[in-house]
JSON list of C-alpha atoms in Angstrom, two decimals:
[
{"chain": "Q", "resi": 203, "resn": "MET", "atom": "CA", "xyz": [22.80, 18.38, 2.45]},
{"chain": "Q", "resi": 204, "resn": "TYR", "atom": "CA", "xyz": [21.53, 16.34, -0.49]},
{"chain": "Q", "resi": 205, "resn": "LEU", "atom": "CA", "xyz": [23.36, 13.23, 0.76]},
{"chain": "Q", "resi": 206, "resn": "ILE", "atom": "CA", "xyz": [21.62, 13.48, 4.14]},
{"chain": "Q", "resi": 207, "resn": "TRP", "atom": "CA", "xyz": [18.25, 13.83, 2.39]},
{"chain": "Q", "resi": 208, "resn": "VAL", "atom": "CA", "xyz": [18.94, 10.74, 0.24]},
{"chain": "Q", "resi": 209, "resn": "ILE", "atom": "CA", "xyz": [19.92, 8.70, 3.32]},
{"chain": "Q", "resi": 210, "resn": "VAL", "atom": "CA", "xyz": [16.80, 9.79, 5.20]},
{"chain": "Q", "resi": 211, "resn": "VAL", "atom": "CA", "xyz": [14.48, 8.96, 2.29]},
{"chain": "Q", "resi": 212, "resn": "GLY", "atom": "CA", "xyz": [16.21, 5.59, 1.79]},
{"chain": "Q", "resi": 213, "resn": "GLY", "atom": "CA", "xyz": [15.74, 4.83, 5.48]},
{"chain": "Q", "resi": 214, "resn": "VAL", "atom": "CA", "xyz": [12.07, 5.75, 5.39]},
{"chain": "Q", "resi": 215, "resn": "ILE", "atom": "CA", "xyz": [11.52, 3.54, 2.33]},
{"chain": "Q", "resi": 216, "resn": "GLY", "atom": "CA", "xyz": [13.21, 0.60, 4.09]},
{"chain": "Q", "resi": 217, "resn": "TRP", "atom": "CA", "xyz": [11.23, 1.22, 7.28]},
{"chain": "Q", "resi": 218, "resn": "LEU", "atom": "CA", "xyz": [7.96, 1.43, 5.36]},
{"chain": "Q", "resi": 219, "resn": "ALA", "atom": "CA", "xyz": [8.69, -1.80, 3.47]},
{"chain": "Q", "resi": 220, "resn": "GLY", "atom": "CA", "xyz": [9.42, -3.58, 6.75]},
{"chain": "Q", "resi": 221, "resn": "ASN", "atom": "CA", "xyz": [6.17, -2.33, 8.25]},
{"chain": "Q", "resi": 222, "resn": "LEU", "atom": "CA", "xyz": [4.15, -3.34, 5.19]},
{"chain": "Q", "resi": 223, "resn": "ILE", "atom": "CA", "xyz": [5.31, -6.96, 5.42]},
{"chain": "Q", "resi": 224, "resn": "GLY", "atom": "CA", "xyz": [5.11, -6.99, 9.21]},
{"chain": "Q", "resi": 225, "resn": "ARG", "atom": "CA", "xyz": [8.77, -7.78, 9.97]},
{"chain": "Q", "resi": 226, "resn": "ASP", "atom": "CA", "xyz": [11.59, -5.74, 11.45]},
{"chain": "Q", "resi": 227, "resn": "VAL", "atom": "CA", "xyz": [14.51, -5.04, 9.16]},
{"chain": "Q", "resi": 228, "resn": "PRO", "atom": "CA", "xyz": [17.71, -6.50, 10.60]},
{"chain": "Q", "resi": 229, "resn": "GLY", "atom": "CA", "xyz": [20.38, -3.92, 11.30]},
{"chain": "Q", "resi": 230, "resn": "GLY", "atom": "CA", "xyz": [18.14, -1.13, 12.57]},
{"chain": "Q", "resi": 231, "resn": "VAL", "atom": "CA", "xyz": [18.52, 2.23, 10.89]},
{"chain": "Q", "resi": 232, "resn": "LEU", "atom": "CA", "xyz": [21.48, 1.16, 8.75]},
{"chain": "Q", "resi": 233, "resn": "GLY", "atom": "CA", "xyz": [19.53, -1.91, 7.60]},
{"chain": "Q", "resi": 234, "resn": "ASN", "atom": "CA", "xyz": [16.58, 0.31, 6.65]},
{"chain": "Q", "resi": 235, "resn": "VAL", "atom": "CA", "xyz": [18.84, 2.57, 4.58]},
{"chain": "Q", "resi": 236, "resn": "ILE", "atom": "CA", "xyz": [20.46, -0.39, 2.82]},
{"chain": "Q", "resi": 237, "resn": "VAL", "atom": "CA", "xyz": [17.07, -1.98, 2.07]},
{"chain": "Q", "resi": 238, "resn": "GLY", "atom": "CA", "xyz": [15.85, 1.39, 0.77]},
{"chain": "Q", "resi": 239, "resn": "PHE", "atom": "CA", "xyz": [18.78, 1.69, -1.64]},
{"chain": "Q", "resi": 240, "resn": "ILE", "atom": "CA", "xyz": [18.58, -1.92, -2.83]},
{"chain": "Q", "resi": 241, "resn": "GLY", "atom": "CA", "xyz": [14.80, -1.66, -3.14]},
{"chain": "Q", "resi": 242, "resn": "SER", "atom": "CA", "xyz": [15.05, 1.52, -5.13]},
{"chain": "Q", "resi": 243, "resn": "TRP", "atom": "CA", "xyz": [17.44, -0.06, -7.59]},
{"chain": "Q", "resi": 244, "resn": "LEU", "atom": "CA", "xyz": [15.47, -3.30, -7.85]},
{"chain": "Q", "resi": 245, "resn": "GLY", "atom": "CA", "xyz": [12.08, -1.60, -8.15]},
{"chain": "Q", "resi": 246, "resn": "THR", "atom": "CA", "xyz": [13.27, 0.82, -10.81]},
{"chain": "Q", "resi": 247, "resn": "GLU", "atom": "CA", "xyz": [14.77, -2.04, -12.81]},
{"chain": "Q", "resi": 248, "resn": "LEU", "atom": "CA", "xyz": [11.55, -4.05, -12.61]},
{"chain": "Q", "resi": 249, "resn": "LEU", "atom": "CA", "xyz": [8.92, -1.32, -12.93]},
{"chain": "Q", "resi": 250, "resn": "GLY", "atom": "CA", "xyz": [10.81, 1.52, -14.53]},
{"chain": "Q", "resi": 251, "resn": "PRO", "atom": "CA", "xyz": [10.92, 5.13, -13.36]},
{"chain": "Q", "resi": 252, "resn": "ARG", "atom": "CA", "xyz": [7.29, 5.73, -12.38]},
{"chain": "Q", "resi": 253, "resn": "GLY", "atom": "CA", "xyz": [5.55, 7.84, -9.81]},
{"chain": "Q", "resi": 254, "resn": "PRO", "atom": "CA", "xyz": [6.74, 10.75, -7.73]},
{"chain": "Q", "resi": 255, "resn": "VAL", "atom": "CA", "xyz": [10.44, 11.32, -7.09]},
{"chain": "Q", "resi": 256, "resn": "LEU", "atom": "CA", "xyz": [11.59, 12.08, -3.57]},
{"chain": "Q", "resi": 257, "resn": "GLY", "atom": "CA", "xyz": [15.27, 12.43, -2.75]},
{"chain": "Q", "resi": 258, "resn": "GLY", "atom": "CA", "xyz": [16.25, 10.88, -6.06]},
{"chain": "Q", "resi": 259, "resn": "PHE", "atom": "CA", "xyz": [14.09, 7.79, -5.48]},
{"chain": "Q", "resi": 260, "resn": "HIS", "atom": "CA", "xyz": [11.04, 6.91, -7.53]},
{"chain": "Q", "resi": 261, "resn": "VAL", "atom": "CA", "xyz": [8.84, 6.23, -4.51]},
{"chain": "Q", "resi": 262, "resn": "ILE", "atom": "CA", "xyz": [6.41, 3.55, -5.76]},
{"chain": "Q", "resi": 263, "resn": "PRO", "atom": "CA", "xyz": [8.99, 1.31, -7.46]},
{"chain": "Q", "resi": 264, "resn": "ALA", "atom": "CA", "xyz": [11.37, 1.79, -4.51]},
{"chain": "Q", "resi": 265, "resn": "ILE", "atom": "CA", "xyz": [8.80, 0.56, -1.99]},
{"chain": "Q", "resi": 266, "resn": "VAL", "atom": "CA", "xyz": [7.83, -2.41, -4.17]},
{"chain": "Q", "resi": 267, "resn": "GLY", "atom": "CA", "xyz": [11.50, -3.27, -4.73]},
{"chain": "Q", "resi": 268, "resn": "ALA", "atom": "CA", "xyz": [12.28, -2.97, -1.01]},
{"chain": "Q", "resi": 269, "resn": "ILE", "atom": "CA", "xyz": [9.42, -5.35, -0.20]},
{"chain": "Q", "resi": 270, "resn": "ILE", "atom": "CA", "xyz": [10.73, -7.84, -2.76]},
{"chain": "Q", "resi": 271, "resn": "ALA", "atom": "CA", "xyz": [14.28, -7.50, -1.40]},
{"chain": "Q", "resi": 272, "resn": "LEU", "atom": "CA", "xyz": [13.09, -8.11, 2.17]},
{"chain": "Q", "resi": 273, "resn": "LEU", "atom": "CA", "xyz": [11.02, -11.12, 1.16]},
{"chain": "Q", "resi": 274, "resn": "ILE", "atom": "CA", "xyz": [14.06, -12.61, -0.60]},
{"chain": "Q", "resi": 275, "resn": "PHE", "atom": "CA", "xyz": [16.25, -11.89, 2.42]},
{"chain": "Q", "resi": 276, "resn": "PHE", "atom": "CA", "xyz": [13.82, -13.46, 4.89]},
{"chain": "Q", "resi": 277, "resn": "ALA", "atom": "CA", "xyz": [13.35, -16.51, 2.63]},
{"chain": "Q", "resi": 278, "resn": "LEU", "atom": "CA", "xyz": [17.11, -17.03, 2.55]},
{"chain": "Q", "resi": 279, "resn": "ALA", "atom": "CA", "xyz": [17.43, -16.42, 6.28]},
{"chain": "Q", "resi": 280, "resn": "ARG", "atom": "CA", "xyz": [14.70, -18.91, 7.09]},
{"chain": "Q", "resi": 281, "resn": "GLY", "atom": "CA", "xyz": [16.35, -21.50, 4.87]},
{"chain": "Q", "resi": 282, "resn": "GLY", "atom": "CA", "xyz": [19.39, -21.55, 7.12]},
{"chain": "Q", "resi": 283, "resn": "ALA", "atom": "CA", "xyz": [21.84, -19.34, 5.27]},
{"chain": "Q", "resi": 284, "resn": "PHE", "atom": "CA", "xyz": [21.92, -16.80, 8.12]},
{"chain": "Q", "resi": 285, "resn": "ARG", "atom": "CA", "xyz": [20.72, -18.96, 11.00]},
{"chain": "Q", "resi": 286, "resn": "ARG", "atom": "CA", "xyz": [22.63, -18.71, 14.28]},
{"chain": "Q", "resi": 287, "resn": "ARG", "atom": "CA", "xyz": [23.82, -21.92, 15.84]}
]
C-alpha cells in the first residue's frame, strides 16, 4: 500500500510542477511520476530536507526540484536533442 501512495504523491508533484510552469509533462501519468521522483531527489539535494513530508517526499524541495528538472528537460528538447524529424 505504501508503494501505491508513493507513486501517487510522486505523480501529483510532477503534475503540479508541470502546471506551475505552464507546460504538459511528456509521457502522461508515467512522465509525471518520473518527474516527481527526479524532482524529489534533486530538490532535496539542493535545498535539504525541509517542509512537510508526504509519502516520503519533502514536498517543498520536491516541487522546486521537479520544476528545475522540467525546465532542464524542455531546454534540452528545444535545443534539438529530442526533436522529431
